[in-house]
Coordinates of C-alpha atoms and ligand atoms in Angstrom, one line a residue:
X1 CA 0.0 0.0 0.0
X2 CA 2.8 2.3 0.9
X3 CA 4.4 1.7 -2.4
X4 CA 1.1 2.5 -4.1
X5 CA 1.0 5.8 -2.5
X6 CA 4.6 6.7 -3.1
X7 CA 4.1 5.9 -6.8
X8 CA 0.9 8.0 -6.9
X9 CA 2.8 11.0 -5.4
X10 CA 5.6 10.7 -7.8
X11 CA 2.9 10.4 -10.8
X12 CA 1.2 13.8 -9.4
X13 CA 4.5 15.5 -9.3
X14 CA 5.3 14.5 -12.7
X15 CA 1.9 15.5 -14.1
X16 CA 2.1 19.0 -12.5
X17 CA 5.6 19.4 -13.9
X18 CA 4.2 18.4 -17.3
X19 CA 1.4 21.0 -16.9
X20 CA 3.8 23.7 -15.8
X21 CA 6.2 22.9 -18.8
X22 CA 3.4 23.2 -21.2
X23 CA 2.1 26.5 -19.8
X24 CA 5.6 28.0 -19.9
X25 CA 6.5 26.7 -23.4
X26 CA 3.1 28.2 -24.6
X27 CA 3.9 31.5 -23.2
X28 CA 7.4 31.4 -24.8
X29 CA 6.0 30.3 -28.0
X30 CA 3.4 33.4 -28.0
X31 CA 6.2 35.7 -27.6
X32 CA 8.4 34.1 -30.0
X33 CA 5.7 34.2 -32.5
X34 CA 5.2 37.9 -32.0
X35 CA 8.8 38.5 -32.4
X36 CA 9.0 36.5 -35.5
X37 CA 5.8 38.3 -37.0
X38 CA 7.4 41.8 -36.5
X39 CA 10.8 40.6 -38.2
X40 CA 8.8 39.1 -41.0
X41 CA 6.7 42.3 -41.4
X42 CA 9.9 44.3 -41.7
X43 CA 11.5 41.8 -43.8
X44 CA 8.6 41.7 -46.2
X45 CA 8.4 45.4 -46.5
X46 CA 12.0 45.9 -47.2
X47 CA 12.1 43.1 -49.8
X48 CA 8.8 44.7 -51.5
X49 CA 10.2 48.1 -51.5
X50 CA 13.4 46.8 -53.1
X51 CA 11.6 44.7 -55.5
X52 CA 9.5 47.3 -57.0
X53 CA 12.3 49.8 -57.2
X54 CA 14.0 47.4 -59.3
X55 CA 10.9 47.0 -61.4
X56 CA 10.5 50.9 -62.0
X57 CA 14.2 50.9 -62.8
X58 CA 14.1 48.2 -65.4
X59 CA 11.0 49.6 -67.1
X60 CA 12.6 53.0 -67.3
X61 CA 15.7 51.5 -68.6
X62 CA 13.6 49.8 -71.3
X63 CA 11.6 52.8 -72.2
X64 CA 14.9 54.9 -72.6
X65 CA 16.5 52.3 -74.6
X66 CA 13.5 52.3 -77.0
X67 CA 13.4 56.1 -77.0
X68 CA 17.1 56.6 -77.8
X69 CA 16.9 54.0 -80.6
X70 CA 14.0 56.0 -82.3
X71 CA 16.4 59.1 -82.8
X72 CA 19.2 58.4 -85.1
X73 CA 22.7 59.6 -84.0
X74 CA 23.4 61.4 -87.5
X75 CA 20.6 63.5 -88.5
X76 CA 20.2 64.6 -91.9
X77 CA 19.5 68.3 -92.8
X78 CA 17.2 67.6 -95.4
X79 CA 13.8 67.1 -94.1
X80 CA 12.7 64.2 -96.4
X81 CA 15.8 62.2 -95.7
X82 CA 15.5 62.9 -92.1
X83 CA 12.0 61.8 -92.0
X84 CA 12.8 58.6 -93.8
X85 CA 15.6 57.9 -91.2
X86 CA 13.0 58.4 -88.5
X87 CA 10.6 56.0 -90.1
X88 CA 13.4 53.5 -90.6
X89 CA 14.3 53.7 -87.0
X90 CA 10.9 53.3 -85.9
X91 CA 10.4 50.3 -88.1
X92 CA 13.6 48.8 -86.7
X93 CA 12.6 49.4 -83.1
X94 CA 9.1 47.9 -83.8
X95 CA 10.8 44.7 -85.2
X96 CA 13.2 44.6 -82.2
X97 CA 12.9 43.6 -78.5
X98 CA 11.0 46.6 -77.5
X99 CA 8.7 46.3 -80.4
X100 CA 5.6 45.5 -78.3
X101 CA 6.4 48.7 -76.1
X102 CA 5.7 51.3 -78.9
X103 CA 2.6 51.9 -80.6
X104 CA 2.8 55.1 -82.8
X105 CA 5.1 57.8 -84.0
X106 CA 4.7 61.3 -84.7
X107 CA 6.8 64.3 -85.4
X108 CA 6.3 67.7 -84.0
X109 CA 7.9 70.4 -86.0
X110 CA 7.8 74.1 -85.2
X111 CA 6.5 76.1 -88.0
X112 CA 6.2 79.9 -87.3
X113 CA 4.4 80.5 -84.1
X114 CA 2.8 76.8 -84.0
X115 CA 3.8 73.4 -83.9
X116 CA 2.9 71.0 -86.8
X117 CA 1.9 67.5 -86.0
X118 CA 3.0 64.8 -88.6
X119 CA 2.0 61.1 -88.0
X120 CA 3.8 58.3 -89.2
X121 CA 2.2 56.0 -92.0
X122 CA 4.0 53.0 -91.1
X123 CA 3.3 51.1 -94.4
X124 CA 4.3 53.8 -96.5
X125 CA 7.3 54.8 -94.2
X126 CA 6.4 58.7 -94.6
X127 CA 5.1 61.2 -92.1
X128 CA 2.0 63.2 -93.0
X129 CA 0.5 66.3 -91.4
X130 CA -2.3 65.5 -88.9
X131 CA -4.5 67.4 -86.6
X132 CA -3.5 67.5 -82.9
X133 CA -5.6 64.8 -81.2
X134 CA -8.0 65.8 -78.4
X135 CA -6.5 65.9 -75.1
X136 CA -2.9 66.7 -76.3
X137 CA -3.3 70.4 -75.6
X138 CA -1.0 70.2 -72.8
X139 CA 1.7 68.6 -74.7
X140 CA 1.3 71.0 -77.6
X141 CA 1.4 74.1 -75.3
X142 CA 4.6 72.7 -73.6
X143 CA 6.4 72.1 -76.9
X144 CA 5.4 75.6 -78.1
X145 CA 7.0 77.1 -75.1
X146 CA 10.2 74.9 -75.5
X147 CA 10.4 75.7 -79.1
X148 CA 11.0 79.4 -78.0
X149 CA 14.1 78.0 -76.1
X150 CA 12.6 77.7 -72.7
X151 CA 14.0 74.7 -70.6
X152 CA 11.8 71.6 -70.2
X153 CA 10.1 71.9 -67.1
X154 CA 9.7 68.6 -65.2
X155 CA 6.1 69.7 -63.7
X156 CA 4.9 70.3 -67.4
X157 CA 6.3 66.9 -68.4
X158 CA 4.4 65.4 -65.4
X159 CA 1.4 67.1 -66.3
X160 CA 1.4 66.1 -70.1
X161 CA 2.4 62.5 -68.7
X162 CA -0.9 62.5 -67.0
X163 CA -3.0 64.0 -69.7
X164 CA -1.4 62.0 -72.4
X165 CA -0.3 58.7 -70.7
X166 CA 2.4 56.9 -72.5
X167 CA 3.2 59.6 -74.9
X168 CA 6.8 60.8 -74.7
X169 CA 8.4 63.7 -76.7
X170 CA 12.0 63.0 -77.7
X171 CA 13.7 66.3 -78.8
X172 CA 16.2 66.8 -81.7
X173 CA 18.7 69.6 -80.7
X174 CA 20.4 72.1 -82.9
X175 CA 24.2 72.2 -83.5
X176 CA 26.0 71.3 -80.3
X177 CA 23.9 68.5 -79.5
X178 CA 22.3 67.7 -76.1
X179 CA 24.3 70.2 -74.3
X180 CA 23.5 73.5 -72.3
X181 CA 21.6 76.2 -74.0
X182 CA 21.1 74.4 -77.3
X183 CA 17.7 74.8 -78.7
X184 CA 15.2 71.7 -79.2
X185 CA 14.4 71.9 -83.1
X186 CA 11.9 69.3 -83.4
X187 CA 10.4 66.2 -81.4
X188 CA 9.8 62.8 -82.2
X189 CA 6.6 62.0 -80.3
X190 CA 6.3 58.3 -79.4
X191 CA 3.1 56.7 -78.0
X192 CA 3.9 53.7 -75.8
X193 CA 1.4 50.8 -75.7
X194 CA 0.3 51.5 -72.2
X195 CA -2.0 48.6 -72.1
X196 CA 1.0 46.2 -72.9
X197 CA 3.0 47.8 -70.3
X198 CA 0.2 47.4 -67.6
X199 CA -0.9 44.0 -68.4
X200 CA 2.2 42.4 -69.6
X201 CA 5.5 44.2 -68.9
X202 CA 4.7 45.3 -65.4
X203 CA 3.4 41.9 -64.2
X204 CA 6.5 40.1 -66.0
X205 CA 8.9 42.6 -64.0
X206 CA 7.1 42.0 -60.9
X207 CA 7.5 38.2 -61.3
X208 CA 11.3 38.7 -62.1
X209 CA 12.0 41.0 -59.2
X210 CA 9.7 39.8 -56.4
X211 CA 9.6 36.1 -57.3
X212 CA 6.8 34.3 -59.0
X213 CA 4.9 33.3 -56.0
X214 CA 5.3 36.6 -54.2
X215 CA 4.3 38.7 -57.2
X216 CA 0.9 36.9 -57.5
X217 CA 0.3 38.1 -53.8
X218 CA 0.1 41.7 -54.7
X219 CA -2.5 44.0 -56.4
X220 CA -1.1 46.7 -58.6
X221 CA -2.2 50.3 -59.3
X222 CA -0.7 52.9 -61.8
X223 CA -1.5 56.6 -61.5
X224 CA -0.1 59.6 -63.2
X225 CA 0.8 63.1 -62.7
X226 CA 0.8 65.3 -59.5
X227 CA -2.8 64.6 -58.7
X228 CA -2.3 60.8 -59.2
X229 CA -4.9 60.3 -62.1
X230 CA -5.9 56.5 -62.4
X231 CA -4.3 54.7 -65.3
X232 CA -4.7 51.1 -64.2
X233 CA -5.6 48.8 -61.5
X234 CA -5.1 45.0 -61.5
X235 CA -7.9 44.3 -58.9
X236 CA -9.9 47.3 -57.8
X237 CA -8.7 50.3 -55.8
X238 CA -6.0 49.5 -53.3
X239 CA -6.5 52.4 -50.9
X240 CA -3.4 52.4 -48.6
X241 CA -0.3 51.0 -50.5
X242 CA 2.1 48.7 -49.0
X243 CA 4.9 50.3 -51.1
X244 CA 4.8 52.8 -54.2
X245 CA 7.7 53.9 -56.4
X246 CA 7.8 56.4 -59.4
X247 CA 8.2 55.2 -62.8
X248 CA 7.9 55.9 -66.5
X249 CA 10.8 58.0 -67.2
X250 CA 11.8 57.6 -71.0
X251 CA 13.9 60.7 -70.9
X252 CA 16.5 59.2 -68.6
X253 CA 18.9 58.7 -71.5
X254 CA 18.1 62.0 -73.2
X255 CA 18.3 64.7 -70.6
X256 CA 21.3 63.1 -68.7
X257 CA 23.6 65.9 -69.7
X258 CA 21.1 68.7 -68.5
X259 CA 20.2 67.5 -64.9
X260 CA 20.8 69.8 -62.0
X261 CA 19.7 73.0 -63.8
X262 CA 16.5 74.8 -62.6
X263 CA 13.7 72.3 -62.7
X264 CA 15.9 69.3 -63.0
X265 CA 14.6 67.6 -60.1
X266 CA 12.7 64.3 -60.4
X267 CA 8.8 64.9 -60.7
X268 CA 8.1 62.1 -58.1
X269 CA 9.9 61.4 -55.0
X270 CA 11.7 58.0 -54.5
X271 CA 14.9 56.5 -55.8
X272 CA 13.3 56.2 -59.3
X273 CA 12.0 59.1 -61.4
X274 CA 8.9 58.9 -63.6
X275 CA 5.6 60.6 -64.4
X276 CA 3.7 57.5 -63.0
X277 CA 3.3 56.1 -59.6
X278 CA 3.4 52.3 -59.1
X279 CA 1.6 51.3 -56.1
X280 CA 1.3 47.7 -54.7
X281 CA -0.8 46.1 -51.9
X282 CA -0.9 42.6 -50.4
X283 CA -4.0 40.8 -51.3
X284 CA -4.8 40.4 -47.8
X285 CA -5.3 44.0 -47.5
X286 CA -2.0 45.0 -46.3
X287 CA 1.3 43.5 -45.3
X288 CA 0.2 44.0 -41.7
X289 CA -3.0 42.2 -42.3
X290 CA -1.2 39.3 -44.1
X291 CA 1.4 38.9 -41.3
X292 CA -1.2 39.2 -38.8
X293 CA -3.2 36.4 -40.5
X294 CA -0.1 34.2 -40.3
X295 CA 0.4 35.1 -36.7
X296 CA -3.2 34.1 -35.9
X297 CA -2.6 31.0 -37.6
X298 CA 0.5 30.0 -35.9
X299 CA -1.0 31.0 -32.5
X300 CA -4.1 28.8 -33.4
X301 CA -1.8 25.7 -34.4
X302 CA 0.2 26.3 -31.0
X303 CA -2.9 26.7 -28.9
X304 CA -4.3 23.6 -30.5
X305 CA -1.2 21.5 -29.8
X306 CA -1.2 22.8 -26.3
X307 CA -4.9 21.9 -25.8
X308 CA -4.2 18.5 -27.2
X309 CA -1.2 18.0 -24.6
X310 CA -3.7 19.1 -21.9
X311 CA -6.2 16.6 -22.9
X312 CA -3.5 13.9 -23.0
X313 CA -2.4 15.1 -19.4
X314 CA -6.1 15.0 -18.5
X315 CA -6.5 11.5 -19.7
X316 CA -3.2 10.4 -18.1
X317 CA -4.4 11.9 -14.6
X318 CA -7.7 9.9 -15.1
X319 CA -5.9 6.7 -16.0
X320 CA -3.5 7.1 -13.3
X321 CA -6.1 7.7 -10.6
X322 CA -8.1 4.7 -12.0
X323 CA -5.2 2.4 -11.8
X324 CA -4.3 3.7 -8.5
X325 CA -7.6 3.0 -7.2
X326 CA -7.6 -0.4 -8.9
X327 CA -4.4 -1.2 -7.2
X328 CA -5.6 -0.3 -3.8
X329 CA -8.9 -2.3 -4.4
X330 CA -6.9 -5.4 -5.4
X331 CA -4.9 -5.2 -2.4
X332 CA -7.9 -4.8 -0.2
X333 CA -9.4 -7.7 -2.1
X334 CA -6.6 -10.1 -1.6
X335 CA -6.5 -9.0 2.1
X336 CA -10.1 -9.5 2.5
X337 CA -10.5 -12.8 0.6
X338 CA -7.5 -14.2 2.7
X339 CA -9.2 -13.3 5.8
X340 CA -12.4 -14.7 4.6
X341 CA -10.8 -18.0 3.8
X342 CA -8.8 -18.1 7.2
X343 CA -11.8 -18.5 9.4
X344 CA -13.4 -21.5 7.7
X345 CA -10.3 -23.2 7.1
X346 CA -9.3 -22.8 10.8
X347 CA -12.6 -24.0 12.0
X348 CA -12.5 -27.1 9.4
X349 CA -8.9 -27.8 10.6
X350 CA -9.8 -27.8 14.3
X351 CA -13.1 -29.9 13.6
X352 CA -10.9 -32.4 11.7
X353 CA -8.3 -32.7 14.4
X354 CA -11.0 -33.2 17.1
X355 CA -12.6 -35.9 14.9
X356 CA -9.5 -37.7 14.6
X357 CA -8.9 -37.8 18.3
X358 CA -11.1 -38.8 21.4
X359 CA -14.2 -37.3 20.2
X360 CA -14.5 -39.8 17.3
X361 CA -16.1 -42.2 19.7
X362 CA -19.1 -40.1 20.6
X363 CA -21.5 -40.1 17.6
X364 CA -23.3 -36.9 18.7
X365 CA -20.0 -35.1 18.5
X366 CA -19.2 -36.4 15.2
X367 CA -22.6 -35.3 13.9
X368 CA -21.9 -31.8 15.2
X369 CA -18.3 -31.6 13.9
X370 CA -19.4 -32.9 10.6
X371 CA -22.1 -30.3 10.3
X372 CA -19.7 -27.7 11.1
X373 CA -17.3 -28.8 8.3
X374 CA -20.0 -28.7 5.9
X375 CA -21.3 -25.4 7.0
X376 CA -17.8 -23.9 6.5
X377 CA -17.1 -25.9 3.3
X378 CA -20.3 -24.0 1.9
X379 CA -19.1 -20.6 3.0
X380 CA -15.7 -21.2 1.4
X381 CA -17.7 -22.4 -1.7
X382 CA -19.6 -19.3 -1.7
X383 CA -16.4 -17.3 -1.7
X384 CA -15.0 -19.2 -4.6
X385 CA -18.3 -18.9 -6.4
X386 CA -18.4 -15.2 -6.0
X387 CA -14.7 -14.7 -7.5
X388 CA -15.5 -17.1 -10.4
X389 CA -18.7 -15.5 -11.3
X390 CA -16.8 -12.0 -11.2
X391 CA -14.1 -13.8 -13.6
X392 CA -16.9 -15.1 -15.8
X393 CA -18.6 -11.7 -16.1
X394 CA -15.3 -10.2 -17.1
X395 CA -14.5 -12.5 -19.8
X396 CA -17.9 -12.7 -21.2
X397 CA -21.7 -12.7 -20.4
X398 CA -22.2 -13.5 -16.8
X399 CA -25.4 -15.2 -17.7
X400 CA -26.7 -18.3 -19.7
X401 CA -29.7 -19.0 -21.6
X402 CA -32.9 -16.9 -20.8
X403 CA -36.2 -18.6 -20.2
X404 CA -39.5 -17.3 -18.9
X405 CA -39.4 -17.6 -15.1
X406 CA -41.6 -16.6 -12.2
X407 CA -40.5 -13.8 -9.9
X408 CA -42.2 -15.3 -6.9
X409 CA -40.4 -18.5 -7.5
X410 CA -36.8 -16.8 -8.1
X411 CA -37.2 -14.8 -4.9
X412 CA -38.4 -17.9 -2.8
X413 CA -35.3 -19.8 -4.0
X414 CA -32.9 -16.9 -3.2
X415 CA -34.2 -16.6 0.2
X416 CA -33.9 -20.1 0.8
X417 CA -30.2 -20.1 -0.4
X418 CA -29.4 -16.8 1.6
X419 CA -30.8 -18.5 4.7
X420 CA -31.8 -15.2 6.5
X421 CA -35.0 -14.1 8.1
X422 CA -37.2 -12.3 5.6
X423 CA -40.5 -10.7 5.2
X424 CA -42.1 -11.3 1.7
X425 CA -44.7 -9.2 0.0
X426 CA -45.2 -10.3 -3.6
X427 CA -48.0 -9.2 -5.7
X428 CA -50.1 -12.1 -7.1
X429 CA -50.2 -12.6 -10.9
X430 CA -47.0 -10.9 -11.7
X431 CA -46.0 -11.4 -15.3
X432 CA -43.2 -13.8 -16.2
X433 CA -39.7 -12.5 -16.8
X434 CA -37.0 -13.8 -19.2
X435 CA -34.3 -15.0 -17.0
X436 CA -31.3 -17.3 -16.5
X437 CA -32.8 -18.5 -13.2
X438 CA -29.5 -19.5 -11.5
X439 CA -27.9 -16.2 -12.2
X440 CA -30.8 -14.0 -11.2
X441 CA -31.2 -16.1 -8.0
X442 CA -27.6 -15.5 -7.3
X443 CA -28.0 -11.7 -7.8
X444 CA -31.1 -11.7 -5.4
X445 CA -29.2 -13.9 -3.0
X446 CA -26.2 -11.2 -2.9
X447 CA -28.6 -8.3 -2.1
X448 CA -30.5 -10.5 0.6
X449 CA -27.0 -11.4 2.3
X450 CA -25.9 -7.7 2.2
X451 CA -29.3 -6.7 3.7
X452 CA -28.7 -9.3 6.5
X453 CA -25.1 -8.3 6.9
X454 CA -25.4 -4.7 6.9
X455 CA -29.0 -4.5 8.4
X456 CA -30.1 -4.2 12.0
X457 CA -29.2 -7.3 13.8
X458 CA -32.2 -9.5 14.3
X459 CA -34.3 -7.4 11.8
X460 CA -35.9 -9.6 9.0
X461 CA -35.0 -8.3 5.5
X462 CA -37.9 -7.0 3.7
X463 CA -38.5 -8.1 0.0
X464 CA -41.2 -6.7 -2.2
X465 CA -42.2 -7.4 -5.7
X466 CA -44.9 -5.7 -7.8
X467 CA -45.6 -4.0 -11.3
X468 CA -43.9 -0.7 -11.8
X469 CA -46.3 1.9 -11.8
X470 CA -44.2 5.0 -12.2
X471 CA -41.4 4.3 -14.8
X472 CA -41.7 2.1 -17.8
X473 CA -45.2 0.5 -17.3
X474 CA -45.5 -3.1 -17.1
X475 CA -42.0 -4.0 -15.9
X476 CA -41.6 -6.0 -12.6
X477 CA -39.9 -4.3 -9.5
X478 CA -38.0 -6.1 -6.8
X479 CA -37.2 -4.2 -3.8
X480 CA -34.8 -5.4 -1.0
X481 CA -34.9 -3.3 2.1
X482 CA -33.2 -3.2 5.4
X483 CA -33.2 -0.9 8.3
X484 CA -29.4 -0.9 8.9
X485 CA -26.8 2.0 9.1
X486 CA -27.3 2.9 5.5
X487 CA -24.5 3.8 3.0
X488 CA -22.8 7.2 3.5
X489 CA -23.5 9.6 0.4
X490 CA -19.8 9.5 -0.8
X491 CA -19.6 5.8 -0.9
X492 CA -22.8 5.5 -2.9
X493 CA -21.2 6.0 -6.2
X494 CA -18.5 3.4 -5.5
X495 CA -20.3 0.3 -4.1
X496 CA -20.9 -1.3 -7.6
X497 CA -17.2 -1.0 -8.4
X498 CA -15.2 -4.2 -8.2
X499 CA -13.6 -5.0 -4.9
X500 CA -15.1 -1.8 -3.2
X501 CA -15.8 -2.2 0.5
X502 CA -17.3 0.4 2.6
X503 CA -15.3 1.9 5.3
X504 CA -17.6 0.7 8.0
X505 CA -17.7 -2.9 6.6
X506 CA -14.0 -3.1 6.7
X507 CA -13.7 -1.4 10.3
X508 CA -16.4 -3.9 11.8
X509 CA -14.7 -6.8 9.8
X510 CA -17.9 -7.9 8.3
X511 CA -17.2 -10.8 5.9
X512 CA -17.1 -9.9 2.3
X513 CA -15.1 -9.5 -1.0
X514 CA -16.4 -6.5 -2.3
X515 CA -17.5 -8.3 -5.5
X516 CA -21.3 -9.0 -4.6
X517 CA -22.7 -5.8 -5.9
X518 CA -20.5 -5.7 -9.0
X519 CA -21.6 -9.2 -10.0
X520 CA -25.3 -8.4 -9.2
X521 CA -25.3 -5.3 -11.5
X522 CA -23.5 -7.3 -14.3
X523 CA -26.2 -10.1 -13.9
X524 CA -29.2 -7.6 -14.0
X525 CA -27.7 -5.7 -16.8
X526 CA -27.3 -8.8 -18.9
X527 CA -31.1 -9.4 -18.4
X528 CA -31.5 -5.7 -19.8
X529 CA -32.8 -4.7 -16.4
X530 CA -31.7 -2.0 -14.0
X531 CA -30.5 -1.8 -10.4
X532 CA -30.8 1.3 -8.2
X533 CA -30.0 2.1 -4.6
X534 CA -31.7 4.5 -2.2
X535 CA -30.2 4.8 1.2
X536 CA -30.5 7.1 4.1
X537 CA -27.7 6.9 6.6
X538 CA -29.1 5.9 10.0
X539 CA -32.4 4.6 8.6
X540 CA -31.5 1.9 6.1
X541 CA -31.1 0.9 2.4
X542 CA -33.3 -0.1 -0.5
X543 CA -32.0 -1.8 -3.7
X544 CA -34.6 -1.8 -6.5
X545 CA -34.3 -4.2 -9.6
X546 CA -36.4 -3.7 -12.6
X547 CA -36.9 -6.2 -15.3
X548 CA -39.0 -6.2 -18.4
X549 CA -41.8 -8.7 -18.5
X550 CA -41.3 -11.8 -21.0
X551 CA -43.1 -11.4 -24.4
X552 CA -46.5 -12.7 -24.4
X553 CA -45.7 -15.7 -26.7
X554 CA -43.1 -16.9 -24.2
X555 CA -45.6 -17.6 -21.3
X556 CA -45.3 -20.8 -19.8
Ligands
ADP601 P1 -19.3 -6.8 0.2 O1 -20.6 -6.9 0.8 O2 -18.5 -8.2 0.0 O3 -18.4 -6.0 0.9 P2 -20.6 -5.8 -1.9 O4 -20.2 -5.5 -3.4 O5 -21.7 -6.6 -1.9 O6 -19.4 -6.3 -1.3 O7 -21.1 -4.5 -1.4 C1 -20.0 -3.4 -1.4 C2 -20.1 -2.4 -0.3 O8 -21.5 -1.7 -0.4 C3 -20.1 -3.1 1.0 O9 -18.8 -3.2 1.5 C4 -20.9 -2.1 2.0 O10 -20.1 -1.0 2.3 C5 -21.9 -1.6 1.0 N1 -23.2 -2.4 1.1 C6 -23.8 -3.0 0.3 N2 -25.1 -3.3 0.7 C7 -25.3 -2.7 1.8 C8 -26.3 -2.6 2.7 N3 -27.6 -3.1 2.4 N4 -26.4 -1.7 3.7 C9 -25.3 -0.9 3.7 N5 -24.0 -1.1 3.0 C10 -24.2 -1.9 2.1

């Protein structure tokens, strides 16, 4: 017993340590996930910003390369030849790597106080005078002022970039080339294919610089000019952007020599220049939302694992308590049974000894000792029977074949076997019940002997049988009642447990194995019946068995 207790103590300490450890780990994990999320957010933002800056840079490089290729290095003085060269350069660009980027080409030529627009007829390879398209007023006004020798103003370029998205003017300078103070003589106006840029170039660049999977996680928005006129949205308005960058600067290569003068600042802030703003936002709503989602998911998984561990610990506790109880009960049982066996055995040994000796001559004594041996052997047999029937109930059904039986007959047989004084009250004409008569008699006998053992000394056990009028109608009820000490409330839920013996039974050394009620309940349940107990400490105990009547066809 001491051993069992020490083990139990160790177990409890272990379980407590396990719970504490789980809680500490849970807390650390919570903090760790928080720290990881913050780092992740920072990292994602930096990667995103660097990525879209590279996107803008490459787009600008491609635009500048295409724009430079449109203006031949050597320009003919003769206008027709010059225009032929322009057309040839355009055809070459169109057929080359940047072909899909450019859509149309025009020529803006100053003529007296105005500027004439000449559109390229690609098929014929010639430029023809054209009316200025609607909406190009800003561009036209800007070129008119530049024709007078004014320096290109980036604000004006930005404004015209918003009015005529994708349209870029490439100046041809007078003698001296692209140096300070030289006048712009005319302009090649190239119209880039914005649709292609938005739907094909930008997504491809995003994939290259952010990675295929990550690029797919971001929505894109392109706006132009100081007022952020909307040009393109990949998936609805994005509201607050996770990162943005200026882009679309086809002048990079052309004005390089003139930077730093007057209005030479970039029209948009950021490491890249351009008249457009490229803004991106994570699908989840924002990077914060995305990281928060991941954090909540991580926390949920960790929490789930912790809860699972707690359940496992709870199961362990239950199991431990059960096995601990069982170990205690088994020890009690062994002690109890040994005690039970010792008394009849010593009586039998003494009687045998006496029979062998002088008493053998006295027939009266022989009969007395013989009777004693028989009685003790019977009590030994009852104990063995009890243990065997418990073992039978554990390894299979505790009962045999069911046959219709009379309740009155079963009770009378049980009373006879129990051999205790009883007071019977059995309703006449009770229906038969389906029973294995031997087992059911055994079950009733257990209740009767208990009532005799634990009842008031000298009191007869009261047995009543009748039809159940409250619960399931038609069922038969057998009540076994005594007026003994009763069962304390806290013991009531244990009395049907195997090997359980009440404290008072143990203290008063009342014979028993702690198996009687376990076996009785097993037998009643195997008959599809129920057994209930009502006990008032001080005024007695009543066990009630309910059995279903045998079906009508089975009546004997
Ligand atoms: P046993 O009688 O061998 O101890 P049982 O399984 O028959 O084992 O009963 C278990 C316990 O229930 C008993 O030890 C006793 O404490 C309590 N008990 C059973 N019947 C009665 C009763 N009629 N009155 C008081 N206590 C009872």
